[in-house]
Coordinates of C-alpha atoms in Angstrom, one line a residue:
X94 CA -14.2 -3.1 -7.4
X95 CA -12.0 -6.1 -8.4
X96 CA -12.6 -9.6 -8.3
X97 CA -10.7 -11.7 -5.3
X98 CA -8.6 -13.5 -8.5
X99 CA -7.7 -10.0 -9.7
X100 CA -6.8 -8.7 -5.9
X101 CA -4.7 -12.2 -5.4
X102 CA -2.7 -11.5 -8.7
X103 CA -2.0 -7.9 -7.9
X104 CA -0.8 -8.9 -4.5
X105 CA 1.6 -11.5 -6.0
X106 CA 3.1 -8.8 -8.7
X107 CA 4.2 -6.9 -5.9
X108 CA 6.1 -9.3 -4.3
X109 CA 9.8 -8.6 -5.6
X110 CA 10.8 -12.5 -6.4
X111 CA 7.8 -12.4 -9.3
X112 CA 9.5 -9.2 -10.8
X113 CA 13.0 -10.9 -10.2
X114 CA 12.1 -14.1 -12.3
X115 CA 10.4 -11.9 -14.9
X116 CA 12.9 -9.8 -15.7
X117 CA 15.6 -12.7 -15.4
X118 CA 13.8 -14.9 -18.1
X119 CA 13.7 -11.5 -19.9
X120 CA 17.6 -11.4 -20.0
X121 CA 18.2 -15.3 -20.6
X122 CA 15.7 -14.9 -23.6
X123 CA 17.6 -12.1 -25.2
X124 CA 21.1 -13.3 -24.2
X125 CA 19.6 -16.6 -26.8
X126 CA 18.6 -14.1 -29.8
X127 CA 21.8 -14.4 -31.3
X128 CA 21.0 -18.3 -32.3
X129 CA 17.9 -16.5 -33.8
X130 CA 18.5 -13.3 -35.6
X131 CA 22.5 -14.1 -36.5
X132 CA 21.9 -15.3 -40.0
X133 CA 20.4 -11.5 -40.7
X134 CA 23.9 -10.0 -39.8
X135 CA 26.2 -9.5 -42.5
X136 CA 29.3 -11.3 -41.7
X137 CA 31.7 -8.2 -42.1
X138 CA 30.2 -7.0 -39.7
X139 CA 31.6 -9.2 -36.9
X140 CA 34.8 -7.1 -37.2
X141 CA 33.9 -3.9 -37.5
X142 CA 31.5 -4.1 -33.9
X143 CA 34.6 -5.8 -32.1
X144 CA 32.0 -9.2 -31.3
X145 CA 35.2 -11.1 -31.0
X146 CA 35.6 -9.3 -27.5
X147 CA 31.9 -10.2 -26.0
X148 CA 33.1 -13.0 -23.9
X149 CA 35.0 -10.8 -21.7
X150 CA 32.7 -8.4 -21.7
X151 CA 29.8 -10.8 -20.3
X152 CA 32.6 -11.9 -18.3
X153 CA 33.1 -8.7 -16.3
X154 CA 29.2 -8.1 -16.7
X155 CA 28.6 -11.9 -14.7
X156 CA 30.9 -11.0 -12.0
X157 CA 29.8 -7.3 -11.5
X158 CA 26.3 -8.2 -11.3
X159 CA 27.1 -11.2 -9.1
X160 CA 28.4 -8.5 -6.5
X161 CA 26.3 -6.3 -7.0
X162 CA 22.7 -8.4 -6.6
X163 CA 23.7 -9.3 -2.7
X164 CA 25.1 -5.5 -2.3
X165 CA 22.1 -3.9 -3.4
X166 CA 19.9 -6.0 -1.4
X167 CA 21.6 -5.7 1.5
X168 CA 21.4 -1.8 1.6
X169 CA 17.6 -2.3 1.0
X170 CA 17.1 -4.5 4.0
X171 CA 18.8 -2.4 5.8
X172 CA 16.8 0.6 4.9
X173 CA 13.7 -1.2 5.1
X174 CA 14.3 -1.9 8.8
X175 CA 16.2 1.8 10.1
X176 CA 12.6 3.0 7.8
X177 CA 10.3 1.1 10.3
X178 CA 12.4 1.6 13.5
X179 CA 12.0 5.0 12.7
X180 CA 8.8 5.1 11.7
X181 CA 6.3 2.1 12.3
X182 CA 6.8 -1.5 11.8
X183 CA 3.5 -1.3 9.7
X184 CA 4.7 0.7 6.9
X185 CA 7.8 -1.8 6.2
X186 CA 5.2 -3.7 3.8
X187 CA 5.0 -0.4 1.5
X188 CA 8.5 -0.2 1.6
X189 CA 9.0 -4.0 0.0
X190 CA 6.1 -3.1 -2.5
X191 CA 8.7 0.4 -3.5
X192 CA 8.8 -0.5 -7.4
X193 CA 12.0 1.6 -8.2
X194 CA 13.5 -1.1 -5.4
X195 CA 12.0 -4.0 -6.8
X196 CA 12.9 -2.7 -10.6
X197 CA 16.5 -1.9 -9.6
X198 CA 17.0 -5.5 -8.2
X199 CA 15.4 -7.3 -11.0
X200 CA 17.2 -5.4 -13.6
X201 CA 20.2 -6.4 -11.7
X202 CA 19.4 -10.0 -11.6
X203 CA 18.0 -9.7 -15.3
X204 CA 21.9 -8.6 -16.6
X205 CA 23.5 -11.8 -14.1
X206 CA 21.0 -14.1 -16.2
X207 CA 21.3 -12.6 -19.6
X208 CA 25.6 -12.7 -19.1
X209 CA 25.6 -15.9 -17.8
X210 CA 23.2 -17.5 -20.6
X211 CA 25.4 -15.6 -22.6
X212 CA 28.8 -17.2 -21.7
X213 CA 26.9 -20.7 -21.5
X214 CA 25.7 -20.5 -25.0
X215 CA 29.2 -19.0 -26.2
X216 CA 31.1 -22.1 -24.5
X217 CA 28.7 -24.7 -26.3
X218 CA 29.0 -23.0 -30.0
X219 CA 25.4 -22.1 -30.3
X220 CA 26.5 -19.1 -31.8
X221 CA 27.9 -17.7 -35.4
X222 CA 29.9 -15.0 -35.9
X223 CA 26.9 -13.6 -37.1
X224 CA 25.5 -14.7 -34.0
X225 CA 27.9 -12.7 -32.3
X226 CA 27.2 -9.8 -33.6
X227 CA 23.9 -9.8 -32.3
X228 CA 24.8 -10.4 -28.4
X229 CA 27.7 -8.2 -28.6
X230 CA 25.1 -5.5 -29.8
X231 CA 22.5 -7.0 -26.9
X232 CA 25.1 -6.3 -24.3
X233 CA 25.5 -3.5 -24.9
X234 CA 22.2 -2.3 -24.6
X235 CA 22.3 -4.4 -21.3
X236 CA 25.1 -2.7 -19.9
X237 CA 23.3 0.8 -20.8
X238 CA 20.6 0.0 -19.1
X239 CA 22.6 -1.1 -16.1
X240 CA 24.2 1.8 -15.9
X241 CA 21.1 4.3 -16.2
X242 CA 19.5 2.3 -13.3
X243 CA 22.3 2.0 -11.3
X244 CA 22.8 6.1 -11.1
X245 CA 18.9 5.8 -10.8
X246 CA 19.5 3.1 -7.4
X247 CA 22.3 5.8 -5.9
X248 CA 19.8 8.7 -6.2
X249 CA 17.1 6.3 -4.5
X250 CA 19.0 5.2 -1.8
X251 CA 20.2 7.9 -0.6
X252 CA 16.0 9.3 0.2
X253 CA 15.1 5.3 1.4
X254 CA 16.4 6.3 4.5
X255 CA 14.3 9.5 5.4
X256 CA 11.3 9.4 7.1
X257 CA 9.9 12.3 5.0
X258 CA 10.0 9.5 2.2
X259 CA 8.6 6.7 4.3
X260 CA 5.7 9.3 4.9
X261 CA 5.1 10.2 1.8
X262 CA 4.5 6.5 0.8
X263 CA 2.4 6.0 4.1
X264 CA 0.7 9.3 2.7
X265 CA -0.1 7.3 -0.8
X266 CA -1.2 4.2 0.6
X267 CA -4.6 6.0 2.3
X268 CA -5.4 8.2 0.0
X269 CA -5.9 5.7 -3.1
X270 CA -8.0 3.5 -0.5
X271 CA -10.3 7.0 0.4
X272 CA -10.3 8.4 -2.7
X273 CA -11.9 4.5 -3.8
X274 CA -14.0 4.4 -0.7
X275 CA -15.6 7.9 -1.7
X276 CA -16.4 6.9 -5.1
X277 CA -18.0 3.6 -3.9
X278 CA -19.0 4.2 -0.3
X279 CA -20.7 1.0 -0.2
X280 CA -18.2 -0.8 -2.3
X281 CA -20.8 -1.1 -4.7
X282 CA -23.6 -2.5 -2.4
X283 CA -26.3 -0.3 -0.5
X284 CA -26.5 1.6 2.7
X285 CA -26.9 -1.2 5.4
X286 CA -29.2 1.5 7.6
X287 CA -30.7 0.2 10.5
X288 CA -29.4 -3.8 10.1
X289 CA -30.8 -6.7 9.5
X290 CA -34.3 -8.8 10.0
X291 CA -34.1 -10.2 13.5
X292 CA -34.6 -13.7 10.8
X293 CA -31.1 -12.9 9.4
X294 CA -28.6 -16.1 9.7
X295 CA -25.3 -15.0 11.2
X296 CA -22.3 -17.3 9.1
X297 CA -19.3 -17.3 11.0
X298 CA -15.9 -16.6 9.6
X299 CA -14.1 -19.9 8.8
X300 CA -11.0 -18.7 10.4
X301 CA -9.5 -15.6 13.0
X302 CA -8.1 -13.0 11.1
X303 CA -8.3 -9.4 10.1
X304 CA -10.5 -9.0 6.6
X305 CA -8.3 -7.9 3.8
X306 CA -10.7 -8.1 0.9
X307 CA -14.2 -8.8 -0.2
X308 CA -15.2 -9.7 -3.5
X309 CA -18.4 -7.7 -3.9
X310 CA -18.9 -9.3 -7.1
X311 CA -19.0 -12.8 -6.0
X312 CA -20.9 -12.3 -3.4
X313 CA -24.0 -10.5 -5.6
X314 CA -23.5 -13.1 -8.4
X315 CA -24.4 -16.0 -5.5
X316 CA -26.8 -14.0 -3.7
X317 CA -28.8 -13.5 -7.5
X318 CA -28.6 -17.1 -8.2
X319 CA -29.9 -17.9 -4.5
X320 CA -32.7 -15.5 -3.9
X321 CA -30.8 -14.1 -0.9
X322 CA -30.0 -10.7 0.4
X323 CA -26.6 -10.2 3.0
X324 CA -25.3 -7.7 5.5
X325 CA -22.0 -7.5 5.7
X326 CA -21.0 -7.5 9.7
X327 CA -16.9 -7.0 9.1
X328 CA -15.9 -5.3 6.1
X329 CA -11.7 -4.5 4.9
X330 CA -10.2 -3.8 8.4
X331 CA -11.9 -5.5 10.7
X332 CA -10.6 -8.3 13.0
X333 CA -12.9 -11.7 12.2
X334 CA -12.7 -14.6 14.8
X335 CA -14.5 -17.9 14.5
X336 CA -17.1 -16.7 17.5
X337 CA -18.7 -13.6 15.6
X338 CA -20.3 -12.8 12.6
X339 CA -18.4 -12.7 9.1
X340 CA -22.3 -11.5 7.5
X341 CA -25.9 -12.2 7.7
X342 CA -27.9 -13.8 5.1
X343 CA -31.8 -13.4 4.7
X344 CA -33.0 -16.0 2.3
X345 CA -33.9 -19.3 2.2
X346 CA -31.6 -21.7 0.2
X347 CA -29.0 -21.0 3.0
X348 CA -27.3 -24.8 2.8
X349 CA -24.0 -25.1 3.4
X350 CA -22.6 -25.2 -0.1
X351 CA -24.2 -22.0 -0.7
X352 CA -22.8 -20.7 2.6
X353 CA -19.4 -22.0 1.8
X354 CA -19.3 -20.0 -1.4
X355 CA -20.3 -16.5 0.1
X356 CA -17.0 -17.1 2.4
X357 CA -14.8 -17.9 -0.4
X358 CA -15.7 -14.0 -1.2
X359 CA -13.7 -13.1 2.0
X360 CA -9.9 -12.7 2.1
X361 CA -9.0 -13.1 5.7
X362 CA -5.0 -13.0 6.5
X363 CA -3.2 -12.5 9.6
X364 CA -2.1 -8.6 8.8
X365 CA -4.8 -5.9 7.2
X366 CA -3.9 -4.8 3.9
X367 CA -4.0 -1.1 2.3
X368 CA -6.1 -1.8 -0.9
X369 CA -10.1 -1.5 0.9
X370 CA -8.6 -0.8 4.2
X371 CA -8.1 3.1 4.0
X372 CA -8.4 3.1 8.2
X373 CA -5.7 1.3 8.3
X374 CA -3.3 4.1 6.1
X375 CA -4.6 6.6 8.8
X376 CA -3.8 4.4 11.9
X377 CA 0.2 4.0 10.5
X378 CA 0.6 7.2 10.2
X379 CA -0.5 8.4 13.2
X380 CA 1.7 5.4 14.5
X381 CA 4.2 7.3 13.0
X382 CA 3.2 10.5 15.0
X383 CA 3.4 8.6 18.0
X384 CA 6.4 7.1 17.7
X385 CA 7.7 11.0 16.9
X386 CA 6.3 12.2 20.3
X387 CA 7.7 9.3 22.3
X388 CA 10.4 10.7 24.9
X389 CA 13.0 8.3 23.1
X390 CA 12.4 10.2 20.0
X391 CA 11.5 13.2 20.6
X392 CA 10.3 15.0 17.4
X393 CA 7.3 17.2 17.2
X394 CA 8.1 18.3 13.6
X395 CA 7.3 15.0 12.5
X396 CA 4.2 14.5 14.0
X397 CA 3.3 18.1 12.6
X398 CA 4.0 16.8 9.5
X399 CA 1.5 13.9 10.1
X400 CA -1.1 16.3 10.5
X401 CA -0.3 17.9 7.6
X402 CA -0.9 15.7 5.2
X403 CA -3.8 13.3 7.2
X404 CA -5.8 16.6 6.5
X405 CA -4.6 16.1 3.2
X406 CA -5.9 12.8 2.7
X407 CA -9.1 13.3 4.4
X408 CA -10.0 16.0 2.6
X409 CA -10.9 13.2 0.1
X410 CA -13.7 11.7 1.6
X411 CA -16.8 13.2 0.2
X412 CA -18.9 10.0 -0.3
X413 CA -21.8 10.3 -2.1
X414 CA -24.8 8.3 -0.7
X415 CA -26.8 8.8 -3.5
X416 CA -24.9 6.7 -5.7
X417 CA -27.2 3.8 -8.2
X418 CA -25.8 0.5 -6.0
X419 CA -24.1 -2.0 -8.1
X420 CA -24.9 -4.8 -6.2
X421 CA -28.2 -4.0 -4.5
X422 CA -29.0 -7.4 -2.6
X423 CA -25.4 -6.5 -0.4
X424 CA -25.9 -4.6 2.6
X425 CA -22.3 -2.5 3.4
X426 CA -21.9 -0.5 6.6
X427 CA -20.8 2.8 6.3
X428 CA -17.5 4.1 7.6
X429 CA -18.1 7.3 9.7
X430 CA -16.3 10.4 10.0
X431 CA -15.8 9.8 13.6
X432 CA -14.3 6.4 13.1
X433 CA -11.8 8.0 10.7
X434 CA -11.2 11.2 13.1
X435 CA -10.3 9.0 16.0
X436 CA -8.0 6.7 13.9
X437 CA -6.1 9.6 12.7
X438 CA -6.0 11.9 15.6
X439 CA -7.1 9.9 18.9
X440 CA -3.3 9.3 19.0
X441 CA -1.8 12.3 18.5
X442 CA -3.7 14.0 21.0
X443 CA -2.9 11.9 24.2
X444 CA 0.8 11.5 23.0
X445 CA 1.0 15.3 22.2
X446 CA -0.9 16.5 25.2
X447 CA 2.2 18.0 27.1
X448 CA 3.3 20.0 23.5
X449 CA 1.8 23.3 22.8
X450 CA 2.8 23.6 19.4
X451 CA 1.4 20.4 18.5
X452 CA -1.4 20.6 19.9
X453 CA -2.0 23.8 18.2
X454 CA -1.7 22.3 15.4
X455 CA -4.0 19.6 15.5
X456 CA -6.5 22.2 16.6
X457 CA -5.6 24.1 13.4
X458 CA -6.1 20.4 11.5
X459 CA -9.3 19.4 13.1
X460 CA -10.9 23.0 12.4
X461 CA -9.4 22.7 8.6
X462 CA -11.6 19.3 8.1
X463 CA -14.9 21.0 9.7
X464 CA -14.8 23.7 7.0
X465 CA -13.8 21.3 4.3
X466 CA -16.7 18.6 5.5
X467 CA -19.0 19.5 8.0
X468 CA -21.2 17.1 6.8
X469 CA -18.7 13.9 7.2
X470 CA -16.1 16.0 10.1
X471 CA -17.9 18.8 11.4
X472 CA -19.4 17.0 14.9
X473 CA -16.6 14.3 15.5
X474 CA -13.9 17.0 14.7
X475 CA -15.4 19.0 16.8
X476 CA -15.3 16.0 20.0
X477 CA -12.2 15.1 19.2
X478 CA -11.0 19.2 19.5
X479 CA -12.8 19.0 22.8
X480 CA -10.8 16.0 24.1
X481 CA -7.4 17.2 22.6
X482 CA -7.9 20.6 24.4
X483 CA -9.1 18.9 27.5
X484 CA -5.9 16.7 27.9
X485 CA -3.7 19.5 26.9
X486 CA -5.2 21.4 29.9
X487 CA -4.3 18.9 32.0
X488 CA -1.1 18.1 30.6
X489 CA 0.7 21.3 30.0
X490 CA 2.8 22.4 32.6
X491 CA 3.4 26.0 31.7
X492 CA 0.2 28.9 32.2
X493 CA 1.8 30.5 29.2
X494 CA 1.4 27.8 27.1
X495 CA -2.0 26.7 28.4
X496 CA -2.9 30.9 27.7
X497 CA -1.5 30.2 24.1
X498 CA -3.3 27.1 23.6
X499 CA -6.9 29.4 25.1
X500 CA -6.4 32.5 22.3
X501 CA -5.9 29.6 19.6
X502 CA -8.8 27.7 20.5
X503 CA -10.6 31.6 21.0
X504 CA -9.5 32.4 17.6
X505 CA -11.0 29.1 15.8
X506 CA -14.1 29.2 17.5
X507 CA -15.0 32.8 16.5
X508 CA -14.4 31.4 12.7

C-alpha cells in the first residue's frame, strides 16, 4: 500500500500540464547545450553539417509546432467527450490519464519550447559556430522525434474514438484495483469480523465526500504510538458525510489532536477514484452496458462485450484471508462477492431484460464466475441468475425466446 504523499504525487503525474512542463524544460534545456558543449566541436565542422541553416529550420519547427499544439488538443477534447457520450461520463478521467495522449502533447510542446529557446538564444549571440553545430545536430534529433510520434498520434487517434478502446481502458482500471485488493484483502489491516466494542468512539468525517484513499500506514503508525485499535466504517468507494462515521477508535488517548491525525489518513474528494476503489471500475462499465441497451442506442453487442471481459476481471478476486496482517491494530471490512456481482451485473439485467441474447449471456457469465469461485461467487451469482431470469420472464415478449432462455438456464443448471 502507498503512503497518502505517494498516492497525491502519482495523481498529480497524471495530470497532462505536469508532463507538459517537464518535457518543455526538457526542450529549453537542450535547445541551451550549444552554449555548453560548443567549444568541443571542431570548427570545420560548422560547414560541413550545414549549421548555418538552423535558424530556418527552428523557424519552420516554432511555427509547425505552434499549429500543431492547439490542433492536436483539440482532436483529443473532442475524442475525450464523443468517448464518454458514447460510453459513460465516468470513464472520461481515464481517458485524460491516456499516456500516449499526454506524451504526444508534451513532446509537441517540448519541440515549441526547445525551437523557440533556440531562435532566442541565436538572436542574442549566445552561440558559436561551434555552438551551432551542436543545436543544428539537437534539432535534428528533435525533428526525429517529432516525426516518429506524430505517425505514432495518427495511429492513436484514429482508435481514441472507438468504444472497444474506451473499454479496454475501463477494462484496465478494475482489474489493477482487484488484482491489489486480492493480494491485500484488508489493505494490509485484519478481518473487521463481527465490528466493534459497543465502547468504540465513532469520528466523523471532516467533510461530505466519497473516500478516495486511505493511508493504512499512517493510520497503524498513530494507532502504535497511541495504544489504540480502529475499524474502518467507509473504506475507498464509499460516500462520507459529516453525519456518519469515517471509523471507530477503541483506546483511550482519543483527544482531538490524535483524532485529527487519523483523518488526515483519509483522502475524501468529490468523485471516487480507480486506485483502491476496484467497485467503482465494475460500476462504469456496466454504465457502459447500460448505456448500450438504452433505446437511444441500441447495441447489445456492446453490452455482450461488457460481460465478457467483467468475467474477465473478476476472475481475479481470489483473496486470501489467511494472509499475516500488516497493520494488525486496523480493522478493514471485507468486500463481498455479492457487492461486486450486483455492481457489475444488477444493471445489465434490468436494462437487458427484454433481450434474449443478452440475457443469455449474462446467464452464461454468472455460471462462468460460480465455477471459477464458488467460494467468493457461487451463492450471489447464483441470486443474481435468479433475478436476471425472473425479469427476463417477465420482460420478454416472445414464448420462443422465453423457451430459449428455459433450455439455457436447463442446460447450466444440469452443469
Amino acid at each position: 500500500m502507498i503512503d497518502k504523499s505517494a498516492w497525491l504525487l502519482r495523481q498529480l503525474v497524471r495530470q497532462i500540464w505536469v508532463r507538459s512542463i517537464a518535457i518543455g524544460l526538457l526542450g529549453a534545456v537542450v535547445a541551451l547545450t550549444g552554449i555548453v558543449f560548443g567549444r568541443f566541436i571542431p570548427g570545420r565542422y560548422e560547414d560541413m553539417l550545414g549549421a548555418g541553416a538552423v535558424d530556418d529550420i527552428l523557424t519552420i519547427l516554432a511555427s509547425s509546432m505552434l499549429a500543431v499544439v492547439p490542433f492536436s488538443l483539440s482532436v483529443a477534447v473532442r475524442a475525450f467527450a464523443a468517448a464518454a457520450e458514447s460510453a459513460t461520463p465516468r470513464a472520461s478521467r481515464l481517458l485524460e490519464e491516456d499516456s500516449t495522449t499526454q506524451n504526444v502533447l508534451s513532446v509537441f510542446v517540448g519541440a515549441f519550447l526547445f525551437s523557440l529557446v533556440g531562435i532566442i538564444a541565436l538572436a542574442t549571440g549566445a552561440y558559436g559556430a561551434q555552438g551551432r553545430v551542436v543545436l543544428f545536430l539537437a534539432t535534428v534529433a528533435v525533428i526525429a522525434l517529432v516525426v516518429g510520434v506524430l505517425l505514432r498520434w495518427i495511429n492513436h487517434i484514429m482508435r481514441l474514438r472507438r468504444v472497444g478502446a474506451t473499454l479496454r481502458r475501463v477494462e484496465a482500471a478494475p482489474t489493477r484495483a482487484l488484482i491489489a485488493r486480492a493480494k491485500s484483502p484488508y489493505l494490509g489491516g485484519q478481518n473487521a469480523g463481527h465490528g466493534p466494542p459497543l465502547t468504540a468512539l465513532p469520528v466523523l468525517a471532516c467533510k461530505t465526500g466519497y473516500v478516495q484513499h486511505v493511508d493504512m500506514e499512517m493510520l497503524s503508525d498513530c494507532a502504535e504510538a497511541h495504544d489504540l485499535n480502529i475499524w474502518l466504517v467507509d473504506l475507498p468507494g464509499s460516500f462520507a458525510t459529516l453525519a456518519d462515521p469515517l471509523f471507530l477508535v477503541v483506546g483511550r488517548n482519543t483527544d482531538a489532536a490524535v483524532l485529527a491525525q487519523l483523518r488526515d489518513a483519509f483522502t475524501i474528494a468529490a468523485e471516487r477514484n480507480f486506485d483502491q476503489d476496484p467497485r467503482f471500475g465494475l460500476i462504469v462499465l456496466a454504465e457502459i452496458a447500460s448505456r448500450a441497451l438504452s433505446p437511444a442506442v441500441n447495441d447489445p453487442g456492446t453490452a455482450i462485450d461488457v460481460l465478457g471481459r467483467t468475467v474477465r476481471i473478476l476472475g481475479h478476486w481470489l483473496g486470501d484471508d489467511g494472509l499475516e496482517p500488516e497493520y494488525p491494530r486496523i480493522m478493514v471490512p471485507a468486500i463481498t462477492g455479492q457487492e461486486l456481482i450486483e455492481d457489475a451485473f444488477l444493471p445489465i439485467a434490468r436494462d437487458g431484460a427484454a433481450l434474449v441474447e443478452v440475457q443469455i449471456r449474462l446467464q452464461k457469465a454468472l455460471a462462468a464466475l460460480a465455477r471459477m469461485a464458488p467460494a467468493q461467487f457461487a451463492a450471489p451469482a447464483a441470486a443474481m441468475a435468479l433475478e436476471a431470469a425472473d425479469r427476463a420472464r417477465q420482460a420478454l415478449a416472445n414464448d420462443i425466446d422465453r423457451t430459449r432462455l428455459g433450455v439455457v438456464l436447463e442446460k447450466l443448471a444440469a452443469r
